[in-house]
Structure formats: C-alpha cells, structure tokens
Coordinates of C-alpha atoms in Angstrom, one line a residue:
X1 CA 248.9 -25.4 -153.0
X2 CA 248.2 -22.7 -155.7
X3 CA 247.2 -20.3 -152.9
X4 CA 250.4 -21.0 -151.1
X5 CA 252.4 -20.2 -154.3
X6 CA 250.4 -17.0 -154.7
X7 CA 251.4 -15.9 -151.2
X8 CA 255.0 -16.5 -152.0
X9 CA 254.9 -14.6 -155.3
X10 CA 253.2 -11.6 -153.6
X11 CA 255.5 -11.4 -150.6
X12 CA 258.9 -12.3 -152.2
X13 CA 259.4 -8.9 -154.0
X14 CA 258.5 -7.1 -150.7
X15 CA 261.0 -9.2 -148.7
X16 CA 263.8 -8.8 -151.3
X17 CA 263.1 -5.1 -151.6
X18 CA 263.2 -4.5 -147.8
X19 CA 266.5 -6.4 -147.5
X20 CA 268.0 -4.4 -150.4
X21 CA 267.0 -1.1 -148.7
X22 CA 268.5 -2.2 -145.4
X23 CA 271.7 -3.2 -147.3
X24 CA 272.0 0.3 -148.9
X25 CA 271.4 2.0 -145.5
X26 CA 273.9 -0.1 -143.6
X27 CA 276.6 0.3 -146.4
X28 CA 276.2 4.0 -146.1
X29 CA 276.1 4.3 -142.3
X30 CA 278.5 1.7 -140.9
X31 CA 282.3 1.6 -141.1
X32 CA 282.4 -2.2 -141.5
X33 CA 279.9 -1.9 -144.4
X34 CA 277.6 -4.5 -145.8
X35 CA 278.5 -7.8 -147.2
X36 CA 277.0 -7.6 -150.7
X37 CA 278.5 -10.9 -151.7
X38 CA 276.6 -12.6 -148.9
X39 CA 273.5 -10.7 -150.1
X40 CA 274.0 -12.2 -153.6
X41 CA 274.4 -15.6 -152.1
X42 CA 271.1 -15.3 -150.2
X43 CA 269.3 -14.1 -153.3
X44 CA 270.7 -17.1 -155.3
X45 CA 269.6 -19.4 -152.5
X46 CA 266.0 -18.1 -152.5
X47 CA 265.8 -18.2 -156.4
X48 CA 266.9 -21.8 -156.6
X49 CA 264.5 -22.7 -153.7
X50 CA 261.7 -21.3 -155.7
X51 CA 262.6 -23.7 -158.6
X52 CA 262.5 -26.5 -156.1
X53 CA 258.9 -25.5 -155.4
X54 CA 257.9 -26.9 -158.8
X55 CA 258.9 -30.4 -157.7
X56 CA 255.5 -31.9 -157.0
X57 CA 256.6 -34.1 -154.2
X58 CA 258.0 -33.8 -150.7
X59 CA 259.2 -36.6 -148.5
X60 CA 256.7 -35.5 -145.9
X61 CA 253.7 -35.4 -148.3
X62 CA 252.6 -39.1 -147.9
X63 CA 252.8 -38.8 -144.1
X64 CA 250.8 -35.6 -144.2
X65 CA 248.1 -37.1 -146.4
X66 CA 248.0 -40.3 -144.3
X67 CA 247.6 -38.3 -141.1
X68 CA 244.8 -36.2 -142.6
X69 CA 243.0 -39.3 -144.0
X70 CA 242.9 -40.8 -140.5
X71 CA 242.2 -37.5 -138.8
X72 CA 240.5 -37.4 -135.4
X73 CA 238.4 -34.4 -136.3
X74 CA 237.8 -32.0 -139.1
X75 CA 238.7 -28.4 -138.1
X76 CA 237.5 -25.6 -140.4
X77 CA 239.0 -22.2 -139.8
X78 CA 235.6 -20.6 -139.3
X79 CA 236.0 -19.4 -135.7
X80 CA 238.5 -17.5 -133.6
X81 CA 239.0 -20.6 -131.5
X82 CA 240.0 -22.7 -134.5
X83 CA 242.5 -20.1 -135.7
X84 CA 244.0 -19.7 -132.2
X85 CA 244.3 -23.5 -131.9
X86 CA 246.1 -23.7 -135.2
X87 CA 248.4 -20.8 -134.2
X88 CA 249.3 -22.3 -130.8
X89 CA 249.7 -25.8 -132.3
X90 CA 251.9 -24.6 -135.1
X91 CA 254.1 -22.7 -132.6
X92 CA 254.4 -25.8 -130.5
X93 CA 255.4 -28.1 -133.3
X94 CA 257.6 -25.3 -134.9
X95 CA 259.6 -25.2 -131.6
X96 CA 260.3 -28.9 -131.8
X97 CA 261.0 -28.8 -135.5
X98 CA 263.5 -25.9 -135.0
X99 CA 265.1 -27.5 -132.0
X100 CA 265.6 -30.8 -133.9
X101 CA 267.1 -28.7 -136.8
X102 CA 269.9 -27.7 -134.4
X103 CA 270.3 -30.9 -132.4
X104 CA 270.0 -33.6 -135.1
X105 CA 272.7 -33.6 -137.8
X106 CA 270.4 -34.9 -140.5
X107 CA 268.1 -31.8 -140.2
X108 CA 271.0 -29.4 -139.4
X109 CA 272.5 -30.1 -142.8
X110 CA 269.8 -28.0 -144.4
X111 CA 269.2 -25.6 -141.5
X112 CA 272.9 -24.7 -141.3
X113 CA 272.5 -22.9 -144.6
X114 CA 270.3 -20.3 -142.8
X115 CA 273.0 -19.8 -140.1
X116 CA 275.9 -19.5 -142.6
X117 CA 276.0 -15.7 -143.1
X118 CA 278.6 -14.0 -141.0
X119 CA 276.5 -10.9 -140.8
X120 CA 273.0 -10.8 -139.3
X121 CA 270.6 -8.9 -141.5
X122 CA 267.3 -9.2 -143.3
X123 CA 268.9 -11.0 -146.3
X124 CA 269.9 -13.8 -144.0
X125 CA 266.2 -14.4 -143.3
X126 CA 265.5 -15.8 -146.7
X127 CA 268.7 -18.0 -147.0
X128 CA 266.9 -21.2 -146.0
X129 CA 268.6 -23.9 -148.0
X130 CA 267.4 -26.1 -150.8
X131 CA 267.0 -29.6 -149.3
X132 CA 264.2 -29.1 -146.8
X133 CA 261.5 -30.4 -149.2
X134 CA 263.6 -33.5 -150.0
X135 CA 264.4 -34.3 -146.4
X136 CA 260.9 -34.3 -145.0
X137 CA 261.4 -31.7 -142.3
X138 CA 257.8 -30.7 -142.4
X139 CA 256.9 -34.1 -141.0
X140 CA 257.1 -32.4 -137.6
X141 CA 253.8 -30.6 -138.4
X142 CA 251.8 -33.8 -139.3
X143 CA 250.2 -34.0 -135.9
X144 CA 248.2 -31.0 -136.8
X145 CA 246.8 -32.8 -139.9
X146 CA 246.0 -35.8 -137.6
X147 CA 244.0 -33.4 -135.4
X148 CA 242.0 -32.2 -138.4
X149 CA 243.7 -29.2 -139.9
X150 CA 243.9 -29.4 -143.7
X151 CA 247.5 -29.9 -144.9
X152 CA 247.7 -26.9 -147.3
X153 CA 246.3 -24.7 -144.5
X154 CA 249.1 -25.9 -142.2
X155 CA 251.7 -25.0 -144.8
X156 CA 250.1 -21.6 -145.5
X157 CA 250.2 -20.9 -141.7
X158 CA 253.8 -22.0 -141.6
X159 CA 254.6 -19.6 -144.5
X160 CA 253.1 -16.8 -142.5
X161 CA 255.1 -17.9 -139.4
X162 CA 258.3 -17.6 -141.4
X163 CA 257.2 -14.2 -142.8
X164 CA 256.9 -12.9 -139.2
X165 CA 260.4 -14.0 -138.6
X166 CA 261.7 -11.9 -141.5
X167 CA 261.8 -8.7 -139.6
X168 CA 263.5 -10.1 -136.5
X169 CA 266.7 -10.7 -138.5
X170 CA 268.0 -7.3 -137.6
X171 CA 270.9 -6.2 -135.4
X172 CA 269.8 -2.6 -135.3
X173 CA 266.4 -3.1 -133.5
X174 CA 266.8 -2.8 -129.7
X175 CA 265.1 -4.9 -127.1
X176 CA 261.4 -4.4 -127.0
X177 CA 260.5 -4.3 -123.3
X178 CA 257.7 -6.5 -122.1
X179 CA 257.4 -8.1 -125.6
X180 CA 260.6 -10.0 -124.8
X181 CA 258.7 -12.2 -122.4
X182 CA 256.2 -13.4 -124.9
X183 CA 257.3 -12.7 -128.5
X184 CA 260.3 -13.8 -130.6
X185 CA 262.0 -10.5 -131.1
X186 CA 265.2 -9.3 -132.9
X187 CA 267.1 -9.5 -129.6
X188 CA 266.0 -13.1 -128.9
X189 CA 266.8 -14.1 -132.5
X190 CA 270.2 -12.4 -132.4
X191 CA 271.0 -14.9 -129.7
X192 CA 269.7 -17.7 -131.8
X193 CA 272.1 -16.8 -134.6
X194 CA 275.1 -16.2 -132.4
X195 CA 278.1 -18.5 -132.5
X196 CA 279.3 -17.6 -129.0
X197 CA 279.4 -20.7 -126.8
X198 CA 277.1 -19.0 -124.3
X199 CA 274.4 -18.5 -126.9
X200 CA 274.4 -21.8 -128.8
X201 CA 271.2 -23.8 -129.2
X202 CA 268.8 -21.2 -127.8
X203 CA 265.6 -19.4 -128.6
X204 CA 263.9 -21.7 -131.1
X205 CA 260.5 -20.1 -131.2
X206 CA 258.8 -18.8 -134.3
X207 CA 256.4 -16.0 -133.4
X208 CA 256.4 -16.8 -129.7
X209 CA 259.2 -17.3 -127.2
X210 CA 257.1 -18.9 -124.5
X211 CA 258.0 -22.5 -125.4
X212 CA 261.7 -21.7 -125.0
X213 CA 260.9 -20.4 -121.5
X214 CA 258.8 -23.4 -120.7
X215 CA 261.4 -25.9 -121.9
X216 CA 264.5 -24.2 -120.7
X217 CA 266.1 -23.1 -124.0
X218 CA 265.6 -19.3 -123.6
X219 CA 268.8 -17.2 -123.3
X220 CA 268.7 -13.5 -123.0
X221 CA 270.9 -11.2 -125.0
X222 CA 273.6 -9.7 -122.8
X223 CA 275.0 -6.2 -123.1
X224 CA 278.4 -7.4 -122.0
X225 CA 278.5 -10.2 -124.6
X226 CA 278.0 -9.0 -128.2
X227 CA 276.7 -11.6 -130.6
X228 CA 279.2 -13.1 -133.1
X229 CA 277.4 -14.4 -136.1
X230 CA 277.9 -17.4 -138.5
X231 CA 278.6 -21.0 -137.9
X232 CA 280.9 -22.3 -135.3
X233 CA 283.2 -23.3 -138.1
X234 CA 282.9 -20.2 -140.2
X235 CA 281.8 -20.4 -143.8
X236 CA 284.2 -18.5 -146.0
X237 CA 282.7 -19.3 -149.4
X238 CA 280.0 -17.3 -151.2
X239 CA 279.2 -20.3 -153.5
X240 CA 275.6 -21.3 -152.7
X241 CA 276.1 -24.7 -154.2
X242 CA 278.9 -25.4 -151.7
X243 CA 277.1 -23.9 -148.8
X244 CA 274.1 -26.2 -149.5
X245 CA 275.9 -29.4 -150.4
X246 CA 279.1 -29.4 -148.2
X247 CA 277.2 -30.5 -145.1
X248 CA 275.7 -33.4 -146.9
X249 CA 279.0 -34.4 -148.5
X250 CA 280.6 -34.3 -145.1
X251 CA 277.9 -36.5 -143.6
X252 CA 278.2 -39.1 -146.4
X253 CA 282.0 -39.2 -145.8
X254 CA 281.5 -39.8 -142.1
X255 CA 278.9 -42.5 -142.8
X256 CA 281.3 -44.3 -145.1
X257 CA 283.9 -44.2 -142.3
X258 CA 281.6 -45.6 -139.6
X259 CA 282.9 -48.7 -137.9
X260 CA 279.5 -49.9 -136.6
X261 CA 275.8 -49.4 -137.0
X262 CA 275.7 -47.3 -133.8
X263 CA 278.4 -45.0 -135.2
X264 CA 276.5 -44.7 -138.5
X265 CA 273.3 -43.9 -136.5
X266 CA 275.1 -41.1 -134.5
X267 CA 276.6 -39.7 -137.7
X268 CA 273.1 -39.3 -139.0
X269 CA 271.1 -38.3 -135.9
X270 CA 273.5 -37.2 -133.1
X271 CA 274.1 -33.5 -132.6
X272 CA 276.2 -31.7 -135.2
X273 CA 279.9 -32.1 -134.4
X274 CA 279.6 -35.5 -132.8
X275 CA 282.7 -37.7 -133.1
X276 CA 283.2 -41.3 -131.9
X277 CA 286.1 -40.3 -129.7
X278 CA 284.1 -37.6 -127.8
X279 CA 286.4 -34.9 -129.1
X280 CA 284.1 -33.2 -131.5
X281 CA 282.4 -29.8 -131.7
X282 CA 278.9 -30.4 -130.3
X283 CA 277.4 -27.6 -128.2
X284 CA 278.1 -29.5 -125.0
X285 CA 281.8 -30.0 -126.0
X286 CA 282.3 -26.4 -127.2
X287 CA 280.9 -25.1 -123.9
X288 CA 283.2 -27.4 -121.9
X289 CA 286.2 -26.2 -123.9
X290 CA 285.1 -22.6 -123.4
X291 CA 284.9 -23.1 -119.6
X292 CA 288.3 -24.7 -119.5
X293 CA 289.8 -21.8 -121.5
X294 CA 288.3 -19.1 -119.3
X295 CA 291.0 -19.1 -116.5
X296 CA 293.6 -18.7 -119.3
X297 CA 291.8 -15.8 -120.7
X298 CA 291.5 -13.8 -117.4

C-alpha cells in the first residue's frame, strides 16, 4: 500500500497541473469561458479523498483478503503473459464495476459525483467522490485476487487504469480514427458523460472499449448531436459536501418511505431514478419520454 500511496503522490501534482493549464487555455480561447468554481470543487474533492486514504480500512478489504487466502493460483508479474492477463482481467471487471456504478443506485451515489460537473474537462477526471472506500466498490475486482493476483498489485493496476482515463476527459480532442474501435478515447468518453437521452448509460470501458462493443453498450459520438454534460437533474451547487452527500441523503429518505421490503430493495439496488409508480427518471423512462416528445419537437 505504501507503493500505491507513492504513485498517487508523484502523479497528483502532474494531474492537477495539467488541468490548471487546460483551464487557463480554455478561459482565454473560448467565449463561454471556463468554470473555475467547478475546478475548485474538483480540487476540494480530490484533497478530501486523499485524507480518506489514511483510513486503514475499506469495506472490500476483508473480501479481497479472503479471496487471496483461498486463491486458485499464485500469479507473479514476471512475464508478459501475466501482465497481459492482469490487464485484460482488470479491464473486464472494470467494465462491470463501471456499469454497475451507473445502473445500481447504491453505487451510483458515489459515482454521480464524477458526473456532476456541467463542463467536460480534465478537472472533472479527478472529481471521483469520497465514499467509494466506505461502500466497497472495489469488491468487483476480488475475482482477480481469487485467481492469484496480489491485492495491492490489483489496486496499483487500477490506479494506472484511472490515470489513463485522465486525458480522455477532454472536449477538444477529435476522434482518433481506428483507435476508436479498440481504445476508450475522448470521443467515446464524451458520450459516457453526456446527459442526452440518446447517450445515457454507454461506454463503460477503462482503457479499452472492446467490452462495450461485445456487450452492446457502445454508442458512437454523433456530429449532429452535441454532448450536453452533467447529471440528468443538473447540479447547481459548488459545495463539495452537498455534491457528495445529497445522493446518500436522498436514498435514506426514500428508504424511510418504503412501504415494503421489495420497495426498500429497489430504492437501494434498482437503477437511479427508480420510483414505485413507474414514473421516475431511469434511463429507460427518460428515453421513452424523449421518444414521446419527439413528434412535438418536429
């Protein structure tokens, strides 16, 4: 874990510096400017998250350790094959972790923080929320420990995966040709962050986009449909405490109003926006509403 902390301490100034340079450039070259308040919120988010790193416990830690203690093999990273296996395995489980982070409300509460900025830029990349360590989201990667990869190695690889994703939070990088078929690119990730009904719940990949293509969640960015960024219900506050805690407070209120165990279950694990009367704001419902509104708009 010390090595993982060292990685963060080396890379964090570089990431913050690059985002700052981008902000200055955008503020000087675009009429709509750069949202410096949102930048400050993202910096506050990452600083508090670094404080959370000193908490010596994660909800997923016991599961990780149990899986590794009962591992099927022991896989040292001493060959190209082992490194490649870790990379592909991490990508596969990252896809499902990320997909669940959008389709299961309990995980979305934390991940929604990352989607809360209304501008898409490098600073949005490190607004990741404070509660991930306490909610056990990394449990999705425990199969890798069961297969024989050492837990701290898995977490270090995950950190490098997230580092790759830093540069794809850019709205000024064009499509990248044939790379779009294999890699997660700025174009693919713009779609992922878009609030347009046509773009919701798409492009979950980390470094690769191939699992989205395999599992039917890939959506290409369209020239005729510019991406609109932010949450479906836009966040208008710059208060990082509210941005991090409001989703959890809302879920607790819904749980207290549940009239049955099944309602309580759905308030926890159904898609974000689920309501008992079927008149919520899930992706399926938003797309249906959008289709119904189309004739009125043309």
